[in-house]
mmCIF file of C-alpha atoms in Angstrom:
data_model
loop_
_atom_site.group_PDB
_atom_site.id
_atom_site.type_symbol
_atom_site.label_atom_id
_atom_site.label_comp_id
_atom_site.label_asym_id
_atom_site.label_seq_id
_atom_site.Cartn_x
_atom_site.Cartn_y
_atom_site.Cartn_z
ATOM 1 C CA MET X 163 -29.946 83.682 149.969
ATOM 2 C CA GLY X 164 -33.526 82.348 149.744
ATOM 3 C CA MET X 165 -32.837 80.491 146.475
ATOM 4 C CA GLY X 166 -29.448 79.308 147.680
ATOM 5 C CA ALA X 167 -31.046 77.969 150.817
ATOM 6 C CA ALA X 168 -33.604 76.100 148.741
ATOM 7 C CA ARG X 169 -30.898 74.563 146.533
ATOM 8 C CA GLY X 170 -28.920 73.513 149.613
ATOM 9 C CA ALA X 171 -31.969 71.817 151.050
ATOM 10 C CA ALA X 172 -32.919 69.984 147.897
ATOM 11 C CA GLY X 173 -30.234 67.315 147.857
ATOM 12 C CA GLY X 174 -32.547 64.455 148.818
ATOM 13 C CA TRP X 175 -35.442 65.259 146.474
ATOM 14 C CA LEU X 176 -36.235 63.587 143.176
ATOM 15 C CA PRO X 177 -35.193 65.725 140.173
ATOM 16 C CA GLY X 178 -38.693 66.794 139.108
ATOM 17 C CA GLU X 179 -39.879 67.386 142.652
ATOM 18 C CA ARG X 180 -36.636 69.149 143.520
ATOM 19 C CA TRP X 181 -37.004 71.833 140.863
ATOM 20 C CA ARG X 182 -40.677 72.339 141.614
ATOM 21 C CA ARG X 183 -39.843 72.974 145.255
ATOM 22 C CA VAL X 184 -36.893 75.189 144.377
ATOM 23 C CA LEU X 185 -39.157 77.254 142.127
ATOM 24 C CA PHE X 186 -41.840 77.314 144.838
ATOM 25 C CA LEU X 187 -39.436 78.660 147.474
ATOM 26 C CA ALA X 188 -37.908 81.121 145.021
ATOM 27 C CA LEU X 189 -41.290 82.525 144.003
ATOM 28 C CA ALA X 190 -42.269 82.879 147.666
ATOM 29 C CA SER X 191 -39.057 84.798 148.403
ATOM 30 C CA VAL X 192 -39.431 87.035 145.349
ATOM 31 C CA SER X 193 -43.083 87.696 146.206
ATOM 32 C CA PHE X 194 -42.051 88.686 149.720
ATOM 33 C CA LEU X 195 -39.405 91.106 148.444
ATOM 34 C CA ILE X 196 -41.683 92.660 145.835
ATOM 35 C CA SER X 197 -44.370 93.270 148.444
ATOM 36 C CA LEU X 198 -41.848 95.154 150.554
ATOM 37 C CA ILE X 199 -40.492 97.142 147.606
ATOM 38 C CA LEU X 200 -44.043 98.346 146.925
ATOM 39 C CA LEU X 201 -44.534 99.538 150.496
ATOM 40 C CA PHE X 202 -44.025 103.180 149.670
ATOM 41 C CA LEU X 203 -46.225 103.123 146.581
ATOM 42 C CA SER X 204 -49.419 102.865 148.616
ATOM 43 C CA VAL X 205 -50.519 103.390 152.178
ATOM 44 C CA PRO X 206 -53.309 100.842 152.830
ATOM 45 C CA ARG X 207 -55.213 102.351 155.728
ATOM 46 C CA LEU X 208 -58.856 102.758 156.569
ATOM 47 C CA ARG X 209 -60.251 106.254 156.599
ATOM 48 C CA LEU X 210 -61.618 106.939 160.039
ATOM 49 C CA PRO X 211 -65.336 107.746 159.963
ATOM 50 C CA SER X 212 -65.998 111.474 160.107
ATOM 51 C CA VAL X 213 -67.300 112.824 163.399
ATOM 52 C CA VAL X 214 -68.161 116.305 164.639
ATOM 53 C CA LEU X 215 -65.271 117.438 166.805
ATOM 54 C CA PRO X 216 -65.204 120.357 169.236
ATOM 55 C CA TYR X 217 -61.652 121.090 168.056
ATOM 56 C CA THR X 218 -60.016 120.834 164.666
ATOM 57 C CA ALA X 219 -56.406 120.373 163.643
ATOM 58 C CA ALA X 220 -56.153 124.149 163.241
ATOM 59 C CA ALA X 221 -57.154 124.603 166.881
ATOM 60 C CA ALA X 222 -54.670 122.060 168.202
ATOM 61 C CA SER X 223 -51.491 123.383 169.759
ATOM 62 C CA ALA X 224 -48.348 123.030 167.665
ATOM 63 C CA VAL X 225 -46.343 119.870 168.271
ATOM 64 C CA ARG X 226 -42.625 120.557 168.514
ATOM 65 C CA ARG X 227 -40.279 117.975 166.994
ATOM 66 C CA GLY X 228 -36.545 117.560 166.930
ATOM 67 C CA PRO X 229 -33.648 116.894 169.299
ATOM 68 C CA ASP X 230 -34.564 119.788 171.595
ATOM 69 C CA ALA X 231 -38.186 118.657 171.962
ATOM 70 C CA PRO X 232 -39.560 115.680 173.917
ATOM 71 C CA PRO X 233 -39.265 112.454 171.913
ATOM 72 C CA CYS X 234 -42.040 111.290 169.636
ATOM 73 C CA LEU X 235 -42.916 107.577 169.747
ATOM 74 C CA ALA X 236 -44.306 105.572 166.808
ATOM 75 C CA TYR X 237 -46.397 102.626 167.962
ATOM 76 C CA LEU X 238 -47.387 99.512 166.049
ATOM 77 C CA LEU X 239 -50.303 97.808 167.835
ATOM 78 C CA THR X 240 -51.055 94.344 166.453
ATOM 79 C CA GLY X 241 -53.804 91.833 167.038
ATOM 80 C CA ALA X 242 -55.628 88.898 165.475
ATOM 81 C CA ARG X 243 -59.247 87.865 165.058
ATOM 82 C CA GLY X 244 -61.292 88.966 168.069
ATOM 83 C CA ASP X 245 -58.675 91.483 169.291
ATOM 84 C CA GLY X 246 -60.391 94.648 168.024
ATOM 85 C CA ARG X 247 -61.656 95.796 171.432
ATOM 86 C CA ARG X 248 -58.342 94.937 173.082
ATOM 87 C CA LEU X 249 -56.449 97.032 170.522
ATOM 88 C CA LEU X 250 -58.757 99.985 171.108
ATOM 89 C CA ARG X 251 -58.226 99.755 174.858
ATOM 90 C CA LEU X 252 -54.461 99.456 174.352
ATOM 91 C CA LEU X 253 -54.486 102.511 172.073
ATOM 92 C CA LEU X 254 -56.264 104.591 174.729
ATOM 93 C CA ALA X 255 -53.805 103.360 177.369
ATOM 94 C CA VAL X 256 -50.773 104.549 175.346
ATOM 95 C CA TYR X 257 -52.294 107.519 173.519
ATOM 96 C CA HIS X 258 -50.632 110.925 173.472
ATOM 97 C CA PRO X 259 -51.066 113.653 170.819
ATOM 98 C CA ARG X 260 -47.284 113.807 170.279
ATOM 99 C CA ASN X 261 -47.062 110.144 169.253
ATOM 100 C CA ARG X 262 -47.939 108.245 166.066
ATOM 101 C CA TYR X 263 -49.936 105.008 165.880
ATOM 102 C CA VAL X 264 -50.659 102.238 163.387
ATOM 103 C CA LEU X 265 -53.191 99.547 164.330
ATOM 104 C CA HIS X 266 -53.056 96.231 162.476
ATOM 105 C CA LEU X 267 -55.630 93.455 162.773
ATOM 106 C CA SER X 268 -54.268 90.462 160.863
ATOM 107 C CA ALA X 269 -56.050 89.057 157.814
ATOM 108 C CA ASP X 270 -57.830 86.350 159.803
ATOM 109 C CA ALA X 271 -60.004 89.076 161.376
ATOM 110 C CA PRO X 272 -63.225 89.814 159.443
ATOM 111 C CA ASP X 273 -63.627 93.141 157.667
ATOM 112 C CA ASP X 274 -66.497 94.195 159.908
ATOM 113 C CA GLU X 275 -64.227 93.887 162.960
ATOM 114 C CA ARG X 276 -61.647 96.046 161.223
ATOM 115 C CA LEU X 277 -64.277 98.642 160.337
ATOM 116 C CA SER X 278 -65.605 98.533 163.889
ATOM 117 C CA LEU X 279 -62.092 99.186 165.180
ATOM 118 C CA ALA X 280 -61.708 102.178 162.842
ATOM 119 C CA ALA X 281 -65.066 103.548 163.987
ATOM 120 C CA GLY X 282 -64.067 103.070 167.631
ATOM 121 C CA VAL X 283 -60.779 104.891 167.060
ATOM 122 C CA ALA X 284 -62.566 107.822 165.409
ATOM 123 C CA THR X 285 -64.897 108.321 168.360
ATOM 124 C CA ALA X 286 -62.526 107.300 171.160
ATOM 125 C CA ALA X 287 -61.213 110.803 171.868
ATOM 126 C CA PRO X 288 -61.535 114.190 170.123
ATOM 127 C CA ALA X 289 -57.738 114.514 170.035
ATOM 128 C CA VAL X 290 -57.453 111.535 167.657
ATOM 129 C CA GLY X 291 -59.365 113.437 164.986
ATOM 130 C CA ALA X 292 -57.677 116.751 165.690
ATOM 131 C CA PHE X 293 -54.097 115.502 165.612
ATOM 132 C CA GLU X 294 -54.719 112.822 162.943
ATOM 133 C CA ASN X 295 -52.040 110.595 164.422
ATOM 134 C CA VAL X 296 -53.763 107.189 164.301
ATOM 135 C CA ALA X 297 -54.072 104.929 161.227
ATOM 136 C CA VAL X 298 -55.849 101.582 160.944
ATOM 137 C CA VAL X 299 -54.404 99.247 158.278
ATOM 138 C CA GLY X 300 -57.153 98.509 155.765
ATOM 139 C CA LYS X 301 -55.398 95.758 153.776
ATOM 140 C CA PRO X 302 -53.709 93.567 156.390
ATOM 141 C CA THR X 303 -51.114 90.830 156.123
ATOM 142 C CA ALA X 304 -51.666 87.361 157.536
ATOM 143 C CA GLY X 305 -49.508 88.227 160.525
ATOM 144 C CA THR X 306 -48.604 84.615 161.309
ATOM 145 C CA PRO X 307 -45.964 84.762 164.077
ATOM 146 C CA VAL X 308 -44.500 81.406 163.023
ATOM 147 C CA GLY X 309 -43.887 82.544 159.460
ATOM 148 C CA SER X 310 -42.572 85.581 157.617
ATOM 149 C CA SER X 311 -45.969 87.246 157.106
ATOM 150 C CA GLY X 312 -45.739 88.595 160.666
ATOM 151 C CA LEU X 313 -42.361 90.142 159.869
ATOM 152 C CA ALA X 314 -43.763 91.510 156.602
ATOM 153 C CA GLY X 315 -46.607 93.153 158.542
ATOM 154 C CA THR X 316 -44.160 94.782 160.954
ATOM 155 C CA LEU X 317 -41.949 96.154 158.164
ATOM 156 C CA ARG X 318 -45.015 97.280 156.264
ATOM 157 C CA ALA X 319 -46.340 99.211 159.268
ATOM 158 C CA ALA X 320 -42.919 100.768 159.813
ATOM 159 C CA ALA X 321 -42.929 101.899 156.188
ATOM 160 C CA VAL X 322 -46.396 103.385 156.633
ATOM 161 C CA LEU X 323 -45.189 105.334 159.658
ATOM 162 C CA LEU X 324 -42.196 106.622 157.695
ATOM 163 C CA ARG X 325 -44.441 107.580 154.793
ATOM 164 C CA LEU X 326 -47.130 109.291 156.863
ATOM 165 C CA HIS X 327 -44.964 110.818 159.586
ATOM 166 C CA ALA X 328 -41.185 110.853 159.338
ATOM 167 C CA ASP X 329 -40.754 112.927 162.492
ATOM 168 C CA TRP X 330 -40.706 110.266 165.232
ATOM 169 C CA ASP X 331 -37.762 109.014 167.274
ATOM 170 C CA TRP X 332 -38.509 105.405 168.329
ATOM 171 C CA PHE X 333 -40.602 102.584 166.849
ATOM 172 C CA LEU X 334 -42.363 100.451 169.484
ATOM 173 C CA THR X 335 -44.170 97.167 168.831
ATOM 174 C CA LEU X 336 -46.994 96.076 171.125
ATOM 175 C CA ASN X 337 -49.428 93.189 170.928
ATOM 176 C CA ALA X 338 -53.052 93.075 172.092
ATOM 177 C CA ALA X 339 -51.808 91.053 175.082
ATOM 178 C CA ASP X 340 -49.503 93.919 176.201
ATOM 179 C CA TYR X 341 -50.354 96.790 178.545
ATOM 180 C CA PRO X 342 -48.434 99.819 179.844
ATOM 181 C CA LEU X 343 -47.400 100.188 183.479
ATOM 182 C CA VAL X 344 -46.627 103.901 183.124
ATOM 183 C CA THR X 345 -48.346 106.906 181.569
ATOM 184 C CA GLN X 346 -47.080 108.380 178.318
ATOM 185 C CA ASP X 347 -46.056 111.481 180.275
ATOM 186 C CA ASP X 348 -43.863 109.210 182.408
ATOM 187 C CA LEU X 349 -42.381 107.421 179.403
ATOM 188 C CA ILE X 350 -41.757 110.528 177.302
ATOM 189 C CA HIS X 351 -40.194 112.279 180.305
ATOM 190 C CA VAL X 352 -37.759 109.437 181.030
ATOM 191 C CA LEU X 353 -36.860 108.849 177.372
ATOM 192 C CA SER X 354 -36.052 112.558 177.044
ATOM 193 C CA SER X 355 -32.799 111.836 178.893
ATOM 194 C CA VAL X 356 -31.926 108.727 176.824
ATOM 195 C CA PRO X 357 -29.710 109.041 173.706
ATOM 196 C CA ARG X 358 -32.001 108.682 170.710
ATOM 197 C CA ASP X 359 -29.567 106.535 168.766
ATOM 198 C CA LEU X 360 -30.074 103.603 171.170
ATOM 199 C CA ASN X 361 -32.140 100.520 170.327
ATOM 200 C CA PHE X 362 -33.799 98.442 173.052
ATOM 201 C CA ILE X 363 -33.759 94.921 171.651
ATOM 202 C CA ASP X 364 -33.391 91.624 173.499
ATOM 203 C CA HIS X 365 -30.785 89.532 171.661
ATOM 204 C CA THR X 366 -28.270 86.711 171.946
ATOM 205 C CA GLY X 367 -25.951 84.955 169.541
ATOM 206 C CA ASP X 368 -25.921 81.804 171.666
ATOM 207 C CA ILE X 369 -28.429 79.636 169.776
ATOM 208 C CA GLY X 370 -27.202 76.369 171.301
ATOM 209 C CA SER X 371 -29.475 73.352 170.892
ATOM 210 C CA LYS X 372 -32.115 75.428 169.085
ATOM 211 C CA GLU X 373 -29.961 75.765 165.945
ATOM 212 C CA PRO X 374 -31.590 72.876 164.010
ATOM 213 C CA GLU X 375 -35.043 74.450 164.460
ATOM 214 C CA LYS X 376 -34.294 78.175 164.361
ATOM 215 C CA VAL X 377 -31.420 78.290 161.863
ATOM 216 C CA GLN X 378 -31.472 75.144 159.727
ATOM 217 C CA GLN X 379 -35.207 74.464 159.396
ATOM 218 C CA ILE X 380 -36.779 75.765 156.158
ATOM 219 C CA ILE X 381 -40.437 76.845 156.133
ATOM 220 C CA VAL X 382 -42.722 78.605 153.665
ATOM 221 C CA ASP X 383 -45.460 80.881 155.022
ATOM 222 C CA ALA X 384 -48.605 80.606 152.891
ATOM 223 C CA GLY X 385 -49.765 84.009 154.138
ATOM 224 C CA ILE X 386 -47.064 85.741 152.065
ATOM 225 C CA TYR X 387 -48.662 84.829 148.744
ATOM 226 C CA LEU X 388 -52.226 83.713 149.608
ATOM 227 C CA SER X 389 -54.422 86.278 151.339
ATOM 228 C CA GLY X 390 -55.861 85.148 154.638
ATOM 229 C CA ARG X 391 -53.881 81.903 154.827
ATOM 230 C CA THR X 392 -52.245 81.234 158.204
ATOM 231 C CA ASN X 393 -50.653 77.826 157.614
ATOM 232 C CA PHE X 394 -47.046 77.130 156.706
ATOM 233 C CA PHE X 395 -45.043 74.290 155.171
ATOM 234 C CA ARG X 396 -41.823 72.711 156.435
ATOM 235 C CA GLY X 397 -39.035 71.665 154.105
ATOM 236 C CA THR X 398 -37.992 68.033 154.244
ATOM 237 C CA GLN X 399 -34.293 68.953 154.331
ATOM 238 C CA LYS X 400 -32.340 71.378 156.506
ATOM 239 C CA ARG X 401 -29.806 73.982 155.408
ATOM 240 C CA PRO X 402 -26.445 74.686 157.008
ATOM 241 C CA ALA X 403 -25.926 77.657 159.311
ATOM 242 C CA PRO X 404 -25.108 80.838 157.358
ATOM 243 C CA GLU X 405 -21.475 81.821 156.935
ATOM 244 C CA ALA X 406 -22.000 85.345 155.561
ATOM 245 C CA PHE X 407 -23.461 86.626 158.829
ATOM 246 C CA LYS X 408 -23.946 85.585 162.450
ATOM 247 C CA PHE X 409 -27.437 84.499 163.503
ATOM 248 C CA PHE X 410 -28.935 86.277 166.530
ATOM 249 C CA THR X 411 -32.264 85.689 168.225
ATOM 250 C CA GLY X 412 -34.349 87.256 170.999
ATOM 251 C CA SER X 413 -37.710 88.769 171.899
ATOM 252 C CA PRO X 414 -39.944 89.846 168.985
ATOM 253 C CA TRP X 415 -40.992 92.988 170.903
ATOM 254 C CA VAL X 416 -38.630 95.881 170.205
ATOM 255 C CA ILE X 417 -38.016 99.609 170.637
ATOM 256 C CA LEU X 418 -35.920 100.725 167.657
ATOM 257 C CA ASN X 419 -34.774 104.181 166.639
ATOM 258 C CA ARG X 420 -35.971 105.753 163.406
ATOM 259 C CA ARG X 421 -32.561 105.674 161.698
ATOM 260 C CA PHE X 422 -32.344 101.896 162.098
ATOM 261 C CA ILE X 423 -35.921 101.421 160.865
ATOM 262 C CA GLU X 424 -35.072 103.492 157.791
ATOM 263 C CA TYR X 425 -32.050 101.237 157.296
ATOM 264 C CA CYS X 426 -34.247 98.112 157.381
ATOM 265 C CA VAL X 427 -37.040 99.496 155.173
ATOM 266 C CA LEU X 428 -35.055 101.547 152.647
ATOM 267 C CA ALA X 429 -32.057 99.157 152.696
ATOM 268 C CA TRP X 430 -29.437 101.562 151.342
ATOM 269 C CA GLU X 431 -26.938 98.688 151.528
ATOM 270 C CA ASN X 432 -27.313 94.947 150.956
ATOM 271 C CA LEU X 433 -27.353 93.571 154.508
ATOM 272 C CA PRO X 434 -31.079 94.150 155.298
ATOM 273 C CA ARG X 435 -32.090 92.720 151.904
ATOM 274 C CA ILE X 436 -29.864 89.659 152.226
ATOM 275 C CA LEU X 437 -31.149 88.880 155.695
ATOM 276 C CA LEU X 438 -34.736 89.542 154.647
ATOM 277 C CA MET X 439 -34.475 86.876 151.963
ATOM 278 C CA TYR X 440 -32.886 84.471 154.441
ATOM 279 C CA PHE X 441 -35.479 85.086 157.168
ATOM 280 C CA ASN X 442 -38.284 84.652 154.639
ATOM 281 C CA ASN X 443 -37.858 80.910 155.216
ATOM 282 C CA VAL X 444 -36.990 80.964 158.953
ATOM 283 C CA ILE X 445 -39.400 79.841 161.644
ATOM 284 C CA GLN X 446 -40.508 82.754 163.863
ATOM 285 C CA PRO X 447 -38.407 85.330 161.946
ATOM 286 C CA GLN X 448 -39.468 88.231 164.181
ATOM 287 C CA GLU X 449 -37.356 86.618 166.887
ATOM 288 C CA GLY X 450 -34.233 86.976 164.761
ATOM 289 C CA TYR X 451 -34.468 89.407 161.848
ATOM 290 C CA PHE X 452 -33.986 92.732 163.629
ATOM 291 C CA GLN X 453 -31.483 91.134 166.028
ATOM 292 C CA SER X 454 -29.393 89.713 163.182
ATOM 293 C CA VAL X 455 -29.502 92.902 161.096
ATOM 294 C CA ILE X 456 -28.487 95.190 163.948
ATOM 295 C CA CYS X 457 -25.782 92.918 165.342
ATOM 296 C CA ASN X 458 -24.183 92.376 161.928
ATOM 297 C CA SER X 459 -24.263 96.052 160.989
ATOM 298 C CA LEU X 460 -21.109 98.099 161.531
ATOM 299 C CA ASP X 461 -23.194 101.260 161.911
ATOM 300 C CA PHE X 462 -25.718 100.031 164.488
ATOM 301 C CA ARG X 463 -24.330 97.109 166.520
ATOM 302 C CA ASN X 464 -22.701 99.382 169.091
ATOM 303 C CA PHE X 465 -25.999 101.130 169.823
ATOM 304 C CA THR X 466 -27.938 98.218 171.302
ATOM 305 C CA VAL X 467 -29.391 97.786 174.781
ATOM 306 C CA ASN X 468 -30.025 94.109 175.482
ATOM 307 C CA ASN X 469 -33.475 94.582 177.010
ATOM 308 C CA ASP X 470 -36.958 94.879 175.482
ATOM 309 C CA LEU X 471 -38.296 96.878 178.491
ATOM 310 C CA ARG X 472 -41.084 94.366 179.178
ATOM 311 C CA PHE X 473 -42.068 92.736 182.446
ATOM 312 C CA VAL X 474 -42.878 89.035 182.054
ATOM 313 C CA VAL X 475 -43.517 86.269 184.564
ATOM 314 C CA ARG X 476 -41.730 82.963 184.067
ATOM 315 C CA ASP X 477 -41.672 79.867 186.233
ATOM 316 C CA ASP X 478 -38.540 77.961 187.219
ATOM 317 C CA SER X 479 -38.904 75.313 184.522
ATOM 318 C CA ALA X 480 -37.162 75.338 181.167
ATOM 319 C CA GLN X 481 -40.243 76.607 179.316
ATOM 320 C CA THR X 482 -39.756 79.768 177.303
ATOM 321 C CA LYS X 483 -43.328 81.069 177.116
ATOM 322 C CA PRO X 484 -44.162 83.628 179.819
ATOM 323 C CA LEU X 485 -47.025 83.051 182.239
ATOM 324 C CA PHE X 486 -50.126 85.215 182.533
ATOM 325 C CA PRO X 487 -49.612 87.662 185.430
ATOM 326 C CA SER X 488 -51.906 87.164 188.411
ATOM 327 C CA ARG X 489 -52.816 89.260 191.443
ATOM 328 C CA GLU X 490 -49.866 87.837 193.351
ATOM 329 C CA HIS X 491 -47.544 89.328 190.705
ATOM 330 C CA TYR X 492 -49.098 92.799 190.762
ATOM 331 C CA GLY X 493 -46.808 94.364 193.377
ATOM 332 C CA HIS X 494 -43.642 92.957 191.833
ATOM 333 C CA MET X 495 -44.814 93.991 188.368
ATOM 334 C CA VAL X 496 -45.476 97.605 189.379
ATOM 335 C CA ASP X 497 -42.321 97.880 191.486
ATOM 336 C CA SER X 498 -40.156 96.545 188.648
ATOM 337 C CA GLY X 499 -40.266 99.941 186.944
ATOM 338 C CA ALA X 500 -40.720 98.352 183.500
ATOM 339 C CA PRO X 501 -42.851 100.476 181.156
ATOM 340 C CA PHE X 502 -44.804 97.500 179.736
ATOM 341 C CA ALA X 503 -45.962 94.061 180.881
ATOM 342 C CA ARG X 504 -47.225 91.001 179.013
ATOM 343 C CA PRO X 505 -49.082 88.799 178.306
ATOM 344 C CA PHE X 506 -52.473 89.640 179.796
ATOM 345 C CA GLN X 507 -55.647 87.702 179.183
ATOM 346 C CA GLU X 508 -58.614 89.497 177.656
ATOM 347 C CA ASN X 509 -60.634 91.454 180.249
ATOM 348 C CA ASP X 510 -58.103 90.576 182.946
ATOM 349 C CA PRO X 511 -59.087 92.331 186.223
ATOM 350 C CA LEU X 512 -55.428 93.344 186.570
ATOM 351 C CA LEU X 513 -55.930 95.741 183.656
ATOM 352 C CA ASP X 514 -58.679 97.538 185.570
ATOM 353 C CA GLN X 515 -56.372 97.727 188.581
ATOM 354 C CA ILE X 516 -53.595 99.238 186.468
ATOM 355 C CA ASP X 517 -56.037 101.725 184.946
ATOM 356 C CA SER X 518 -57.339 102.762 188.354
ATOM 357 C CA ASN X 519 -54.149 102.816 190.445
ATOM 358 C CA ILE X 520 -51.431 103.786 187.958
ATOM 359 C CA LEU X 521 -52.781 105.245 184.734
ATOM 360 C CA LYS X 522 -55.830 106.996 186.277
ATOM 361 C CA ARG X 523 -57.683 106.164 183.075
ATOM 362 C CA TRP X 524 -61.428 106.239 182.716
ATOM 363 C CA SER X 525 -63.023 103.231 181.075
ATOM 364 C CA HIS X 526 -63.780 104.973 177.771
ATOM 365 C CA GLY X 527 -61.101 107.646 177.449
ATOM 366 C CA PRO X 528 -57.343 108.063 177.045
ATOM 367 C CA VAL X 529 -54.914 108.260 179.959
ATOM 368 C CA PRO X 530 -54.924 111.852 181.271
ATOM 369 C CA GLY X 531 -51.688 113.780 180.927
ATOM 370 C CA ALA X 532 -50.432 117.320 181.153
ATOM 371 C CA TRP X 533 -51.943 117.913 177.710
ATOM 372 C CA CYS X 534 -55.487 117.386 179.052
ATOM 373 C CA THR X 535 -57.008 120.634 180.365
ATOM 374 C CA GLY X 536 -60.679 119.749 180.775
ATOM 375 C CA ARG X 537 -62.322 119.393 184.184
ATOM 376 C CA LYS X 538 -62.644 115.831 185.395
ATOM 377 C CA ARG X 539 -66.278 115.033 186.093
ATOM 378 C CA TRP X 540 -68.190 111.805 186.060
ATOM 379 C CA PHE X 541 -69.808 112.789 182.734
ATOM 380 C CA SER X 542 -66.848 114.636 181.175
ATOM 381 C CA ASP X 543 -63.506 113.391 179.847
ATOM 382 C CA PRO X 544 -60.676 115.763 180.914
ATOM 383 C CA CYS X 545 -58.896 114.990 177.629
ATOM 384 C CA SER X 546 -61.778 116.380 175.547
ATOM 385 C CA GLN X 547 -59.892 119.685 175.844
ATOM 386 C CA TRP X 548 -56.156 120.222 175.646
ATOM 387 C CA GLY X 549 -53.415 122.782 175.910
ATOM 388 C CA ASN X 550 -49.689 122.586 175.210
ATOM 389 C CA VAL X 551 -48.934 118.990 174.176
ATOM 390 C CA ASN X 552 -45.177 119.624 174.405
ATOM 391 C CA ILE X 553 -45.378 119.654 178.200
ATOM 392 C CA VAL X 554 -45.329 116.381 180.149
ATOM 393 C CA ARG X 555 -46.054 115.937 183.835
ATOM 394 C CA PRO X 556 -44.438 112.753 185.202
ATOM 395 C CA GLY X 557 -46.086 110.963 188.114
ATOM 396 C CA PRO X 558 -44.785 108.713 190.922
ATOM 397 C CA GLN X 559 -44.264 105.743 188.591
ATOM 398 C CA ALA X 560 -41.763 107.802 186.582
ATOM 399 C CA VAL X 561 -39.288 107.566 189.472
ATOM 400 C CA MET X 562 -39.197 103.766 189.264
ATOM 401 C CA LEU X 563 -39.143 103.887 185.469
ATOM 402 C CA HIS X 564 -36.153 106.238 185.556
ATOM 403 C CA GLN X 565 -34.317 103.889 187.920
ATOM 404 C CA TYR X 566 -35.197 100.902 185.742
ATOM 405 C CA VAL X 567 -33.927 102.563 182.542
ATOM 406 C CA ASN X 568 -30.732 103.812 184.228
ATOM 407 C CA ARG X 569 -30.053 100.324 185.571
ATOM 408 C CA THR X 570 -30.677 98.861 182.134
ATOM 409 C CA LEU X 571 -28.283 101.319 180.485
ATOM 410 C CA GLU X 572 -25.579 100.600 183.068
ATOM 411 C CA GLU X 573 -25.946 96.868 182.453
ATOM 412 C CA ALA X 574 -25.675 97.478 178.712
ATOM 413 C CA LYS X 575 -22.327 99.236 179.145
ATOM 414 C CA SER X 576 -20.748 96.316 180.977
ATOM 415 C CA SER X 577 -22.659 93.367 179.504
ATOM 416 C CA SER X 578 -20.700 90.699 177.685
ATOM 417 C CA ASN X 579 -23.991 89.337 176.347
ATOM 418 C CA SER X 580 -24.356 92.152 173.835
ATOM 419 C CA CYS X 581 -23.627 92.070 170.090
ATOM 420 C CA ARG X 582 -21.013 94.783 170.526
ATOM 421 C CA ARG X 583 -17.581 93.886 169.167
#
């Protein structure tokens, strides 16, 4: 598809220039595919600095997995240069010993920031070392959201999670600008009653006037083949809309079940590979790749919920970018019942308000849950000791979250805006 797209776009080029550009696009596509094929051959993660822990993995309570146990969530937390501290705070806000985590600072971040993040993770909470459920990517991708390097980073992290821990139920993507509005006890409790074959993914097949930019425009992301590069190049010609599959688009932030992630990474049939080659040259591919794969798949398209479970603030204009939440949005944001909100500015006072009023999180520790058994004192983190991590204790926010999820599932059953056929 990638080479075909290049040939289709080359009609107006001079012969010599045409073949150079065809070869250029082809090599970029092949490089992208090879990098994904090699995902399972290595797991590029930083080793967390060793620290003296009061508890070891042997002392940690056993974590039950499987359909009869509470769900296990696999988080990808992503950020760019300067986001190291925000990622650490986000990790502590969504941390639970049952879950799995991969943290990815894109290649534009300096190595010392990446090492500082790894050191912060290692000392953030004793449970991180005991349960060994957090990895920091040591060899990052460019992570350019406009180009395919961001999509490559997401698929790469998903492959790492499958390689390190193949026992989770849902894959969640969060950015440094995201923050939870519920505790992990709340979220795990509510998701325990949700069928685990569902995928929460905002999507639409109505591209409308955006087709020339989203579907027909050809770009090449330099970050795929040149380390640290964040620029991209636009093709001078456009390609026709694909006929082999229907193009879908939506929010880049997703909650996808493990079976579908395995389908995308392992690609036991051609559809994920074909679409991967096509989206290698699409602008903002993370807003269309997962949507197009799932909605064109006979096995998965009937297991979609058209909602990314995020609270965002938008004005009444035609702009698509969400606004930064302010204090006037706080009540509506909390009452919405959504488990996550975005995008927040760095050191936004609203984050402190969420920590204090909802999450009950201390400034330097994880959000307390039923797994934390230590005494809460001004000098002592209650999560420095733990008991049975298979028990969750939902709080008041879980009631609104349960209502929100039930409402979302009911809308999914009757929605004509889904990719179901």
